[in-house]
Amino acid sequence: VVQPPHDVRPLLRAAAPRARLLDSVAQLAGYDADGLGYKTFPPDLVVIPSDAEELASVVRVLHEAGVPICLRGAGTSLAGGPVAAQGGAIIHTSRLRAIREINTAGLWCELECGVTLSSLDEALKSSGLHYPPDPSSGPVCTIGGNVASNAGGAHCFRYGVTGNYVLGVEVVMLDGTLRRFGGPAGGRGPWREDWKRFMVGSEGTLGAFTRFWLRLTPRPEKAWTFRATFPDLPSTERAIHGLVRSPSYPVAIEMMDPASVSMVEKSPMAVGLPQDHFLLVVEIDGPAALVDARVESVAAILREAGSNDVQFSDDPVMRAGLFKARKAQGGLLGQVSPDFLVQDAVIPKRALAEVLALVYEEAEKAGLSAVTVMHAGDGNLHPNFLFDSRRPGDLEKVEAISARLMERVVAVGGTLSGEHGIGNDKSGYVGLVFGPDSMRMQKAVPRVFDRASQFNPLKVFPERRFAA
Amino acid sequence: VKVTALDHERLFEPFLDEVDGVLSIVSEATAAEVARLAEPHSLRFPLWLDPTQSLRANLAAGDHAPASSRFGPFCDNITGMNWELPDGRMVRVGERVVKSTTGYDLLRFLLGSGDRFGRARDYVLRLRPLCDRDGAFLLAGPERALEQAVAEILHGSFLHWLDSVDWMAGKDQAPQLRVGVHCPAAEWPVFADYLASLAAKHALNIYEMPGSELVADGLPDLALKTTPDQVIPLCRDLATRGEIRCTGLCYPGVVHVHLRNAADPAAAVAEIVHRTATRLEQAGGDWISRHAVRPAGNDEEGRWVQDLVAEWEAAA
């Protein structure tokens, strides 16, 4: 039995006097969904603590009162992560946004969980350093959400995902105590085991993050952006395979399928691309002397694979133009369709044709549109199925397609998620990936820290239901 | 929507996928065997290993290796593995694709856990393009100037493209800087020019050493993890105190300690740990040694470990 959260309001006010409590219908409406707007899970209460100390007090009160606890940053997840799937309280971390230290000598920074990626990037500019992970929600998403979902982005082919940069995590455990795993040095600290490995990508199920220590790298001196169109999938694949094996080491290899290109070209963001072509956007970066020497070899790979339209530039304005179609794609989805479901599969790159064929076939059979983009270097495929959740049967259709897609993805050697996490959107598919013993090992992890599944219940594994 | 859950473990079979650049191989294989399989496909495992030891032995000696500067620790270069639990059951951990957020990160947790929860039987290694030039540049000269050169490299745009930036120090031995480079032959002069101008700026001597002449460091007896700015001070402190050779992996913030003629390596390691561990741990660092096992951090960690083991030991 879960306690009605309104009972805890006086306790929360006493324990965290500077925190904001939201409980009116209008206030809660902004918290009932993440980026997957068609699935709503209204919370009973939202708490916005003013600092880490209050956050810890809030967790302690909610724990003792038997209320489900869901942590939320900017709410840009695309997997049903920061939503109150079992009701209860959402703790919104928007006021924990201090960048506490940028240590240029040690190449690390310390910051609170509510800091946005764009504000971190701005703060780092004068230091000559940068933090490379770049999910497309970068202007608004928070580092807390990034760590919780182990976010990636276009440039992760070369630079790696969030987890490659997390040196340390401070976590409020279920009983309200603070624990620190790692720190500026990025090791285990006083612990024998490396518990922070479990924290990264844990989707709010193990504890409440308050601050992080992140590794920084020198900002690249120069970058070149390439844009090439391809008449068919085989030529696109030849280019991708050539690029990933190239010693020119592209930092990003982004693919758009013709439906995706067409969507952009029919919008005010059109850039004049042939609508029946595949598109690759490629970037290289590094010291000027090195990247300037690599330009021709990258262009040659694209041309030899079959592109007769390869454009490239090192001019920042031109580069933004070459990347424009890819950047516009995500924002346009919400404009061209009432709803969309995005998948996040990672596949062996050889299986691209087989998996794309399934996407197109299934979408056509269901009478729906599918537009696909891919972080092609990593094999991280994002098919977006466009539908209208108000039309009876549409949601069921896309969910049935998703199930068949995930079965195929796993059958070809891939996995369910590369950078979005599992949330409650993909939790039904985890049985495809883990055998009986490895499933037991997986489920043991949250049970160590939160046996009753009070933190973010019904996420990652559908059986993680909280019973007070 | 219902899917059919697996009723068996999907263990990795041996394979090499040259497009994805992944190789599944037994954990007892050596670096030479990895190279033999990878090189015909113009691929390489990028971390510098002790070629006489198995992959598993290399991992047990530390989380990092030279070339972690460019490619990260071992766990960033292994995408999956077959793991044998203490009771003999085999489970698959991780994936054959290079990116995954499916479930909790057991892969990295177990890779850093020694043999305490079982042992790796097979690894899926992430390979990288093999280029035709491989080698290192050695920089030597006044210690302060060498230190300034390191700081300049660590904050410069070339850092991403240098395999390793290693501070080499030992008792009664002037420190040297070893900068590893692996690139197409056409790009070698770009690196040579960059490092030559760096050496000239700081009045350092520079020597070019082809890959064929590089001598492997051997397995470290102790690996200390700190922040990048503390690597050189730590090397300096250690190298002046005992019969020790240190390799400081400057960007990863790791010091590999090689004992010289230690009659009792475990005691020598214990002595260094006694002197350094508290300082390291306060900064979120740690230590690993093939001669000693770290004790559990506290009672709470002991309980977590006990709970994990109990769950994992239970029949599926």
JSON list of N, CA, C and O in Angstrom, two decimals, chain A residues 104 158 179 185 187-189 192-193 195 205 215-216 221 245 249 294 349 380 415 417 431 437-438 442 447, chain B residues 6 9 20 41 70 89 95 99 101-102 104 112 116 155 157 160 187 225 251 283-284 286 294 300-301 311 316:
[
{"chain": "A", "resi": 104, "resn": "THR", "atom": "N", "xyz": [41.42, 23.42, -14.22]},
{"chain": "A", "resi": 104, "resn": "THR", "atom": "CA", "xyz": [42.09, 23.30, -15.53]},
{"chain": "A", "resi": 104, "resn": "THR", "atom": "C", "xyz": [43.37, 22.46, -15.42]},
{"chain": "A", "resi": 104, "resn": "THR", "atom": "O", "xyz": [43.69, 21.71, -16.34]},
{"chain": "A", "resi": 158, "resn": "ARG", "atom": "N", "xyz": [33.80, 9.19, -31.68]},
{"chain": "A", "resi": 158, "resn": "ARG", "atom": "CA", "xyz": [35.21, 9.37, -31.32]},
{"chain": "A", "resi": 158, "resn": "ARG", "atom": "C", "xyz": [35.40, 9.59, -29.82]},
{"chain": "A", "resi": 158, "resn": "ARG", "atom": "O", "xyz": [36.32, 9.06, -29.21]},
{"chain": "A", "resi": 179, "resn": "ARG", "atom": "N", "xyz": [26.37, 9.52, -0.17]},
{"chain": "A", "resi": 179, "resn": "ARG", "atom": "CA", "xyz": [27.54, 8.69, -0.45]},
{"chain": "A", "resi": 179, "resn": "ARG", "atom": "C", "xyz": [28.25, 9.24, -1.67]},
{"chain": "A", "resi": 179, "resn": "ARG", "atom": "O", "xyz": [27.60, 9.72, -2.60]},
{"chain": "A", "resi": 185, "resn": "ALA", "atom": "N", "xyz": [39.70, 12.21, -9.07]},
{"chain": "A", "resi": 185, "resn": "ALA", "atom": "CA", "xyz": [40.67, 11.26, -9.63]},
{"chain": "A", "resi": 185, "resn": "ALA", "atom": "C", "xyz": [40.02, 10.13, -10.41]},
{"chain": "A", "resi": 185, "resn": "ALA", "atom": "O", "xyz": [40.71, 9.38, -11.11]},
{"chain": "A", "resi": 187, "resn": "GLY", "atom": "N", "xyz": [38.71, 7.29, -9.55]},
{"chain": "A", "resi": 187, "resn": "GLY", "atom": "CA", "xyz": [38.86, 5.90, -9.11]},
{"chain": "A", "resi": 187, "resn": "GLY", "atom": "C", "xyz": [37.71, 5.48, -8.22]},
{"chain": "A", "resi": 187, "resn": "GLY", "atom": "O", "xyz": [36.60, 5.99, -8.34]},
{"chain": "A", "resi": 188, "resn": "ARG", "atom": "N", "xyz": [38.01, 4.57, -7.30]},
{"chain": "A", "resi": 188, "resn": "ARG", "atom": "CA", "xyz": [36.96, 4.04, -6.43]},
{"chain": "A", "resi": 188, "resn": "ARG", "atom": "C", "xyz": [36.86, 4.82, -5.13]},
{"chain": "A", "resi": 188, "resn": "ARG", "atom": "O", "xyz": [35.91, 4.63, -4.37]},
{"chain": "A", "resi": 189, "resn": "GLY", "atom": "N", "xyz": [37.84, 5.67, -4.85]},
{"chain": "A", "resi": 189, "resn": "GLY", "atom": "CA", "xyz": [37.86, 6.33, -3.54]},
{"chain": "A", "resi": 189, "resn": "GLY", "atom": "C", "xyz": [38.10, 5.29, -2.47]},
{"chain": "A", "resi": 189, "resn": "GLY", "atom": "O", "xyz": [38.84, 4.32, -2.68]},
{"chain": "A", "resi": 192, "resn": "ARG", "atom": "N", "xyz": [36.21, -0.55, -2.12]},
{"chain": "A", "resi": 192, "resn": "ARG", "atom": "CA", "xyz": [36.99, -1.55, -2.84]},
{"chain": "A", "resi": 192, "resn": "ARG", "atom": "C", "xyz": [36.45, -1.75, -4.26]},
{"chain": "A", "resi": 192, "resn": "ARG", "atom": "O", "xyz": [37.21, -1.90, -5.21]},
{"chain": "A", "resi": 193, "resn": "GLU", "atom": "N", "xyz": [35.14, -1.76, -4.39]},
{"chain": "A", "resi": 193, "resn": "GLU", "atom": "CA", "xyz": [34.54, -1.99, -5.71]},
{"chain": "A", "resi": 193, "resn": "GLU", "atom": "C", "xyz": [34.20, -0.66, -6.36]},
{"chain": "A", "resi": 193, "resn": "GLU", "atom": "O", "xyz": [34.03, 0.36, -5.68]},
{"chain": "A", "resi": 195, "resn": "TRP", "atom": "N", "xyz": [31.62, 1.17, -7.47]},
{"chain": "A", "resi": 195, "resn": "TRP", "atom": "CA", "xyz": [30.15, 1.28, -7.44]},
{"chain": "A", "resi": 195, "resn": "TRP", "atom": "C", "xyz": [29.63, 2.35, -8.39]},
{"chain": "A", "resi": 195, "resn": "TRP", "atom": "O", "xyz": [28.47, 2.32, -8.80]},
{"chain": "A", "resi": 205, "resn": "THR", "atom": "N", "xyz": [17.20, 4.71, -10.41]},
{"chain": "A", "resi": 205, "resn": "THR", "atom": "CA", "xyz": [16.66, 3.58, -9.64]},
{"chain": "A", "resi": 205, "resn": "THR", "atom": "C", "xyz": [17.51, 3.23, -8.42]},
{"chain": "A", "resi": 205, "resn": "THR", "atom": "O", "xyz": [17.08, 2.39, -7.62]},
{"chain": "A", "resi": 215, "resn": "ARG", "atom": "N", "xyz": [35.40, 14.42, -16.24]},
{"chain": "A", "resi": 215, "resn": "ARG", "atom": "CA", "xyz": [36.69, 14.58, -16.94]},
{"chain": "A", "resi": 215, "resn": "ARG", "atom": "C", "xyz": [36.50, 15.57, -18.09]},
{"chain": "A", "resi": 215, "resn": "ARG", "atom": "O", "xyz": [35.48, 15.57, -18.78]},
{"chain": "A", "resi": 216, "resn": "LEU", "atom": "N", "xyz": [37.50, 16.39, -18.29]},
{"chain": "A", "resi": 216, "resn": "LEU", "atom": "CA", "xyz": [37.47, 17.36, -19.38]},
{"chain": "A", "resi": 216, "resn": "LEU", "atom": "C", "xyz": [38.61, 17.08, -20.35]},
{"chain": "A", "resi": 216, "resn": "LEU", "atom": "O", "xyz": [39.61, 16.44, -19.99]},
{"chain": "A", "resi": 221, "resn": "GLU", "atom": "N", "xyz": [41.09, 22.30, -31.84]},
{"chain": "A", "resi": 221, "resn": "GLU", "atom": "CA", "xyz": [41.49, 23.57, -32.44]},
{"chain": "A", "resi": 221, "resn": "GLU", "atom": "C", "xyz": [40.65, 23.87, -33.69]},
{"chain": "A", "resi": 221, "resn": "GLU", "atom": "O", "xyz": [40.30, 25.02, -33.95]},
{"chain": "A", "resi": 245, "resn": "ARG", "atom": "N", "xyz": [36.58, 2.58, -40.62]},
{"chain": "A", "resi": 245, "resn": "ARG", "atom": "CA", "xyz": [37.88, 1.90, -40.65]},
{"chain": "A", "resi": 245, "resn": "ARG", "atom": "C", "xyz": [38.99, 2.84, -41.10]},
{"chain": "A", "resi": 245, "resn": "ARG", "atom": "O", "xyz": [40.13, 2.41, -41.30]},
{"chain": "A", "resi": 249, "resn": "TYR", "atom": "N", "xyz": [39.87, 8.85, -38.60]},
{"chain": "A", "resi": 249, "resn": "TYR", "atom": "CA", "xyz": [39.09, 8.89, -37.37]},
{"chain": "A", "resi": 249, "resn": "TYR", "atom": "C", "xyz": [38.04, 10.01, -37.33]},
{"chain": "A", "resi": 249, "resn": "TYR", "atom": "O", "xyz": [38.20, 10.97, -36.58]},
{"chain": "A", "resi": 294, "resn": "ARG", "atom": "N", "xyz": [43.81, 15.66, -43.43]},
{"chain": "A", "resi": 294, "resn": "ARG", "atom": "CA", "xyz": [42.89, 14.51, -43.52]},
{"chain": "A", "resi": 294, "resn": "ARG", "atom": "C", "xyz": [41.68, 14.79, -44.42]},
{"chain": "A", "resi": 294, "resn": "ARG", "atom": "O", "xyz": [40.91, 13.87, -44.71]},
{"chain": "A", "resi": 349, "resn": "LYS", "atom": "N", "xyz": [26.92, -2.96, -37.74]},
{"chain": "A", "resi": 349, "resn": "LYS", "atom": "CA", "xyz": [26.69, -2.10, -38.91]},
{"chain": "A", "resi": 349, "resn": "LYS", "atom": "C", "xyz": [26.35, -2.91, -40.17]},
{"chain": "A", "resi": 349, "resn": "LYS", "atom": "O", "xyz": [25.68, -2.41, -41.06]},
{"chain": "A", "resi": 380, "resn": "ASN", "atom": "N", "xyz": [24.16, 3.13, -33.91]},
{"chain": "A", "resi": 380, "resn": "ASN", "atom": "CA", "xyz": [23.04, 3.49, -33.04]},
{"chain": "A", "resi": 380, "resn": "ASN", "atom": "C", "xyz": [21.90, 4.08, -33.89]},
{"chain": "A", "resi": 380, "resn": "ASN", "atom": "O", "xyz": [21.97, 5.21, -34.36]},
{"chain": "A", "resi": 415, "resn": "THR", "atom": "N", "xyz": [21.45, -4.44, -29.52]},
{"chain": "A", "resi": 415, "resn": "THR", "atom": "CA", "xyz": [20.88, -4.26, -28.19]},
{"chain": "A", "resi": 415, "resn": "THR", "atom": "C", "xyz": [19.80, -3.18, -28.21]},
{"chain": "A", "resi": 415, "resn": "THR", "atom": "O", "xyz": [19.66, -2.44, -29.18]},
{"chain": "A", "resi": 417, "resn": "SER", "atom": "N", "xyz": [19.15, -0.38, -26.39]},
{"chain": "A", "resi": 417, "resn": "SER", "atom": "CA", "xyz": [19.36, 1.05, -26.21]},
{"chain": "A", "resi": 417, "resn": "SER", "atom": "C", "xyz": [20.84, 1.41, -26.23]},
{"chain": "A", "resi": 417, "resn": "SER", "atom": "O", "xyz": [21.67, 0.71, -25.63]},
{"chain": "A", "resi": 431, "resn": "GLY", "atom": "N", "xyz": [13.80, -8.91, -21.54]},
{"chain": "A", "resi": 431, "resn": "GLY", "atom": "CA", "xyz": [13.90, -10.37, -21.55]},
{"chain": "A", "resi": 431, "resn": "GLY", "atom": "C", "xyz": [14.50, -10.92, -22.84]},
{"chain": "A", "resi": 431, "resn": "GLY", "atom": "O", "xyz": [14.92, -12.08, -22.88]},
{"chain": "A", "resi": 437, "resn": "ASP", "atom": "N", "xyz": [20.25, -16.32, -15.95]},
{"chain": "A", "resi": 437, "resn": "ASP", "atom": "CA", "xyz": [21.25, -15.97, -14.93]},
{"chain": "A", "resi": 437, "resn": "ASP", "atom": "C", "xyz": [21.67, -14.50, -15.01]},
{"chain": "A", "resi": 437, "resn": "ASP", "atom": "O", "xyz": [21.81, -13.82, -13.99]},
{"chain": "A", "resi": 438, "resn": "SER", "atom": "N", "xyz": [21.87, -14.02, -16.23]},
{"chain": "A", "resi": 438, "resn": "SER", "atom": "CA", "xyz": [22.29, -12.62, -16.33]},
{"chain": "A", "resi": 438, "resn": "SER", "atom": "C", "xyz": [21.14, -11.69, -15.95]},
{"chain": "A", "resi": 438, "resn": "SER", "atom": "O", "xyz": [21.37, -10.60, -15.42]},
{"chain": "A", "resi": 442, "resn": "GLN", "atom": "N", "xyz": [21.34, -8.81, -13.15]},
{"chain": "A", "resi": 442, "resn": "GLN", "atom": "CA", "xyz": [20.88, -7.44, -13.39]},
{"chain": "A", "resi": 442, "resn": "GLN", "atom": "C", "xyz": [19.93, -6.99, -12.28]},
{"chain": "A", "resi": 442, "resn": "GLN", "atom": "O", "xyz": [20.08, -5.91, -11.71]},
{"chain": "A", "resi": 447, "resn": "ARG", "atom": "N", "xyz": [18.30, -4.14, -6.14]},
{"chain": "A", "resi": 447, "resn": "ARG", "atom": "CA", "xyz": [17.87, -4.69, -4.85]},
{"chain": "A", "resi": 447, "resn": "ARG", "atom": "C", "xyz": [18.89, -4.44, -3.74]},
{"chain": "A", "resi": 447, "resn": "ARG", "atom": "O", "xyz": [18.54, -4.36, -2.58]},
{"chain": "B", "resi": 6, "resn": "LEU", "atom": "N", "xyz": [14.27, -14.85, -23.14]},
{"chain": "B", "resi": 6, "resn": "LEU", "atom": "CA", "xyz": [15.31, -15.87, -23.35]},
{"chain": "B", "resi": 6, "resn": "LEU", "atom": "C", "xyz": [15.23, -16.94, -22.26]},
{"chain": "B", "resi": 6, "resn": "LEU", "atom": "O", "xyz": [15.02, -16.61, -21.08]},
{"chain": "B", "resi": 9, "resn": "GLU", "atom": "N", "xyz": [21.47, -18.51, -21.76]},
{"chain": "B", "resi": 9, "resn": "GLU", "atom": "CA", "xyz": [22.45, -17.42, -21.85]},
{"chain": "B", "resi": 9, "resn": "GLU", "atom": "C", "xyz": [22.97, -17.33, -23.29]},
{"chain": "B", "resi": 9, "resn": "GLU", "atom": "O", "xyz": [23.35, -18.35, -23.87]},
{"chain": "B", "resi": 20, "resn": "ASP", "atom": "N", "xyz": [32.63, -3.62, -37.64]},
{"chain": "B", "resi": 20, "resn": "ASP", "atom": "CA", "xyz": [32.44, -3.02, -36.31]},
{"chain": "B", "resi": 20, "resn": "ASP", "atom": "C", "xyz": [33.75, -2.95, -35.52]},
{"chain": "B", "resi": 20, "resn": "ASP", "atom": "O", "xyz": [33.84, -2.25, -34.52]},
{"chain": "B", "resi": 41, "resn": "HIS", "atom": "N", "xyz": [43.20, -7.78, -40.95]},
{"chain": "B", "resi": 41, "resn": "HIS", "atom": "CA", "xyz": [42.03, -6.94, -41.26]},
{"chain": "B", "resi": 41, "resn": "HIS", "atom": "C", "xyz": [42.35, -5.46, -41.04]},
{"chain": "B", "resi": 41, "resn": "HIS", "atom": "O", "xyz": [41.44, -4.63, -40.97]},
{"chain": "B", "resi": 70, "resn": "ARG", "atom": "N", "xyz": [44.65, 7.98, -25.15]},
{"chain": "B", "resi": 70, "resn": "ARG", "atom": "CA", "xyz": [43.81, 8.21, -26.33]},
{"chain": "B", "resi": 70, "resn": "ARG", "atom": "C", "xyz": [42.55, 7.35, -26.33]},
{"chain": "B", "resi": 70, "resn": "ARG", "atom": "O", "xyz": [41.52, 7.78, -26.83]},
{"chain": "B", "resi": 89, "resn": "ARG", "atom": "N", "xyz": [28.75, -21.45, -13.34]},
{"chain": "B", "resi": 89, "resn": "ARG", "atom": "CA", "xyz": [27.80, -21.02, -14.37]},
{"chain": "B", "resi": 89, "resn": "ARG", "atom": "C", "xyz": [28.43, -19.92, -15.22]},
{"chain": "B", "resi": 89, "resn": "ARG", "atom": "O", "xyz": [29.15, -19.06, -14.70]},
{"chain": "B", "resi": 95, "resn": "GLU", "atom": "N", "xyz": [27.87, -6.48, -24.57]},
{"chain": "B", "resi": 95, "resn": "GLU", "atom": "CA", "xyz": [27.36, -6.65, -25.93]},
{"chain": "B", "resi": 95, "resn": "GLU", "atom": "C", "xyz": [28.51, -6.80, -26.91]},
{"chain": "B", "resi": 95, "resn": "GLU", "atom": "O", "xyz": [29.67, -6.63, -26.55]},
{"chain": "B", "resi": 99, "resn": "LYS", "atom": "N", "xyz": [28.24, 0.27, -28.08]},
{"chain": "B", "resi": 99, "resn": "LYS", "atom": "CA", "xyz": [27.53, 1.26, -27.26]},
{"chain": "B", "resi": 99, "resn": "LYS", "atom": "C", "xyz": [26.28, 0.58, -26.71]},
{"chain": "B", "resi": 99, "resn": "LYS", "atom": "O", "xyz": [25.53, -0.03, -27.47]},
{"chain": "B", "resi": 101, "resn": "THR", "atom": "N", "xyz": [23.19, 1.02, -23.38]},
{"chain": "B", "resi": 101, "resn": "THR", "atom": "CA", "xyz": [22.69, 1.44, -22.06]},
{"chain": "B", "resi": 101, "resn": "THR", "atom": "C", "xyz": [21.55, 0.51, -21.65]},
{"chain": "B", "resi": 101, "resn": "THR", "atom": "O", "xyz": [20.63, 0.92, -20.97]},
{"chain": "B", "resi": 102, "resn": "THR", "atom": "N", "xyz": [21.64, -0.73, -22.08]},
{"chain": "B", "resi": 102, "resn": "THR", "atom": "CA", "xyz": [20.62, -1.72, -21.73]},
{"chain": "B", "resi": 102, "resn": "THR", "atom": "C", "xyz": [20.96, -2.34, -20.39]},
{"chain": "B", "resi": 102, "resn": "THR", "atom": "O", "xyz": [21.90, -3.12, -20.28]},
{"chain": "B", "resi": 104, "resn": "TYR", "atom": "N", "xyz": [21.97, -2.42, -16.15]},
{"chain": "B", "resi": 104, "resn": "TYR", "atom": "CA", "xyz": [23.04, -1.86, -15.31]},
{"chain": "B", "resi": 104, "resn": "TYR", "atom": "C", "xyz": [24.40, -2.28, -15.87]},
{"chain": "B", "resi": 104, "resn": "TYR", "atom": "O", "xyz": [24.53, -3.34, -16.50]},
{"chain": "B", "resi": 112, "resn": "GLY", "atom": "N", "xyz": [36.46, -4.38, -13.22]},
{"chain": "B", "resi": 112, "resn": "GLY", "atom": "CA", "xyz": [37.30, -3.75, -12.20]},
{"chain": "B", "resi": 112, "resn": "GLY", "atom": "C", "xyz": [37.29, -4.48, -10.88]},
{"chain": "B", "resi": 112, "resn": "GLY", "atom": "O", "xyz": [37.77, -3.96, -9.87]},
{"chain": "B", "resi": 116, "resn": "ARG", "atom": "N", "xyz": [36.93, -11.41, -7.65]},
{"chain": "B", "resi": 116, "resn": "ARG", "atom": "CA", "xyz": [36.10, -11.53, -6.45]},
{"chain": "B", "resi": 116, "resn": "ARG", "atom": "C", "xyz": [34.68, -12.03, -6.74]},
{"chain": "B", "resi": 116, "resn": "ARG", "atom": "O", "xyz": [34.03, -12.55, -5.85]},
{"chain": "B", "resi": 155, "resn": "HIS", "atom": "N", "xyz": [46.98, 20.16, -22.42]},
{"chain": "B", "resi": 155, "resn": "HIS", "atom": "CA", "xyz": [45.99, 21.21, -22.67]},
{"chain": "B", "resi": 155, "resn": "HIS", "atom": "C", "xyz": [45.92, 21.60, -24.14]},
{"chain": "B", "resi": 155, "resn": "HIS", "atom": "O", "xyz": [45.30, 22.61, -24.49]},
{"chain": "B", "resi": 157, "resn": "SER", "atom": "N", "xyz": [45.50, 20.62, -28.46]},
{"chain": "B", "resi": 157, "resn": "SER", "atom": "CA", "xyz": [44.59, 19.89, -29.34]},
{"chain": "B", "resi": 157, "resn": "SER", "atom": "C", "xyz": [45.18, 18.57, -29.85]},
{"chain": "B", "resi": 157, "resn": "SER", "atom": "O", "xyz": [44.45, 17.70, -30.32]},
{"chain": "B", "resi": 160, "resn": "HIS", "atom": "N", "xyz": [44.33, 14.43, -28.10]},
{"chain": "B", "resi": 160, "resn": "HIS", "atom": "CA", "xyz": [43.40, 13.38, -28.54]},
{"chain": "B", "resi": 160, "resn": "HIS", "atom": "C", "xyz": [44.04, 12.39, -29.50]},
{"chain": "B", "resi": 160, "resn": "HIS", "atom": "O", "xyz": [43.52, 11.31, -29.70]},
{"chain": "B", "resi": 187, "resn": "GLU", "atom": "N", "xyz": [51.09, 11.15, -42.04]},
{"chain": "B", "resi": 187, "resn": "GLU", "atom": "CA", "xyz": [50.86, 12.09, -40.93]},
{"chain": "B", "resi": 187, "resn": "GLU", "atom": "C", "xyz": [52.01, 12.14, -39.94]},
{"chain": "B", "resi": 187, "resn": "GLU", "atom": "O", "xyz": [52.06, 13.01, -39.08]},
{"chain": "B", "resi": 225, "resn": "LYS", "atom": "N", "xyz": [45.83, 5.48, -8.88]},
{"chain": "B", "resi": 225, "resn": "LYS", "atom": "CA", "xyz": [44.98, 6.37, -9.67]},
{"chain": "B", "resi": 225, "resn": "LYS", "atom": "C", "xyz": [44.85, 7.70, -8.96]},
{"chain": "B", "resi": 225, "resn": "LYS", "atom": "O", "xyz": [44.45, 7.77, -7.79]},
{"chain": "B", "resi": 251, "resn": "TYR", "atom": "N", "xyz": [47.63, 11.73, -18.85]},
{"chain": "B", "resi": 251, "resn": "TYR", "atom": "CA", "xyz": [46.23, 12.16, -18.99]},
{"chain": "B", "resi": 251, "resn": "TYR", "atom": "C", "xyz": [45.28, 11.29, -18.18]},
{"chain": "B", "resi": 251, "resn": "TYR", "atom": "O", "xyz": [44.40, 11.83, -17.48]},
{"chain": "B", "resi": 283, "resn": "ALA", "atom": "N", "xyz": [40.91, 12.07, -2.90]},
{"chain": "B", "resi": 283, "resn": "ALA", "atom": "CA", "xyz": [40.63, 12.71, -4.19]},
{"chain": "B", "resi": 283, "resn": "ALA", "atom": "C", "xyz": [39.79, 11.80, -5.09]},
{"chain": "B", "resi": 283, "resn": "ALA", "atom": "O", "xyz": [39.63, 12.09, -6.27]},
{"chain": "B", "resi": 284, "resn": "GLY", "atom": "N", "xyz": [39.31, 10.70, -4.55]},
{"chain": "B", "resi": 284, "resn": "GLY", "atom": "CA", "xyz": [38.52, 9.78, -5.37]},
{"chain": "B", "resi": 284, "resn": "GLY", "atom": "C", "xyz": [39.38, 8.84, -6.18]},
{"chain": "B", "resi": 284, "resn": "GLY", "atom": "O", "xyz": [38.91, 8.23, -7.13]},
{"chain": "B", "resi": 286, "resn": "ASP", "atom": "N", "xyz": [42.47, 5.60, -6.27]},
{"chain": "B", "resi": 286, "resn": "ASP", "atom": "CA", "xyz": [42.54, 4.27, -5.66]},
{"chain": "B", "resi": 286, "resn": "ASP", "atom": "C", "xyz": [43.85, 3.59, -6.04]},
{"chain": "B", "resi": 286, "resn": "ASP", "atom": "O", "xyz": [44.72, 4.21, -6.66]},
{"chain": "B", "resi": 294, "resn": "ARG", "atom": "N", "xyz": [42.65, -5.25, -2.06]},
{"chain": "B", "resi": 294, "resn": "ARG", "atom": "CA", "xyz": [42.15, -4.18, -1.18]},
{"chain": "B", "resi": 294, "resn": "ARG", "atom": "C", "xyz": [41.07, -4.75, -0.27]},
{"chain": "B", "resi": 294, "resn": "ARG", "atom": "O", "xyz": [40.21, -5.51, -0.71]},
{"chain": "B", "resi": 300, "resn": "GLU", "atom": "N", "xyz": [29.30, -1.16, 5.40]},
{"chain": "B", "resi": 300, "resn": "GLU", "atom": "CA", "xyz": [28.23, -0.96, 4.42]},
{"chain": "B", "resi": 300, "resn": "GLU", "atom": "C", "xyz": [28.59, -1.63, 3.10]},
{"chain": "B", "resi": 300, "resn": "GLU", "atom": "O", "xyz": [27.78, -2.35, 2.50]},
{"chain": "B", "resi": 301, "resn": "GLU", "atom": "N", "xyz": [29.83, -1.43, 2.66]},
{"chain": "B", "resi": 301, "resn": "GLU", "atom": "CA", "xyz": [30.25, -2.07, 1.41]},
{"chain": "B", "resi": 301, "resn": "GLU", "atom": "C", "xyz": [30.23, -3.59, 1.56]},
{"chain": "B", "resi": 301, "resn": "GLU", "atom": "O", "xyz": [29.84, -4.31, 0.64]},
{"chain": "B", "resi": 311, "resn": "GLU", "atom": "N", "xyz": [22.42, -12.87, -4.17]},
{"chain": "B", "resi": 311, "resn": "GLU", "atom": "CA", "xyz": [21.48, -12.87, -5.30]},
{"chain": "B", "resi": 311, "resn": "GLU", "atom": "C", "xyz": [22.06, -13.63, -6.48]},
{"chain": "B", "resi": 311, "resn": "GLU", "atom": "O", "xyz": [21.36, -14.36, -7.17]},
{"chain": "B", "resi": 316, "resn": "ALA", "atom": "N", "xyz": [18.91, -19.72, -10.84]},
{"chain": "B", "resi": 316, "resn": "ALA", "atom": "CA", "xyz": [18.08, -18.88, -11.73]},
{"chain": "B", "resi": 316, "resn": "ALA", "atom": "C", "xyz": [16.70, -19.50, -11.85]},
{"chain": "B", "resi": 316, "resn": "ALA", "atom": "O", "xyz": [16.54, -20.69, -11.76]}
]
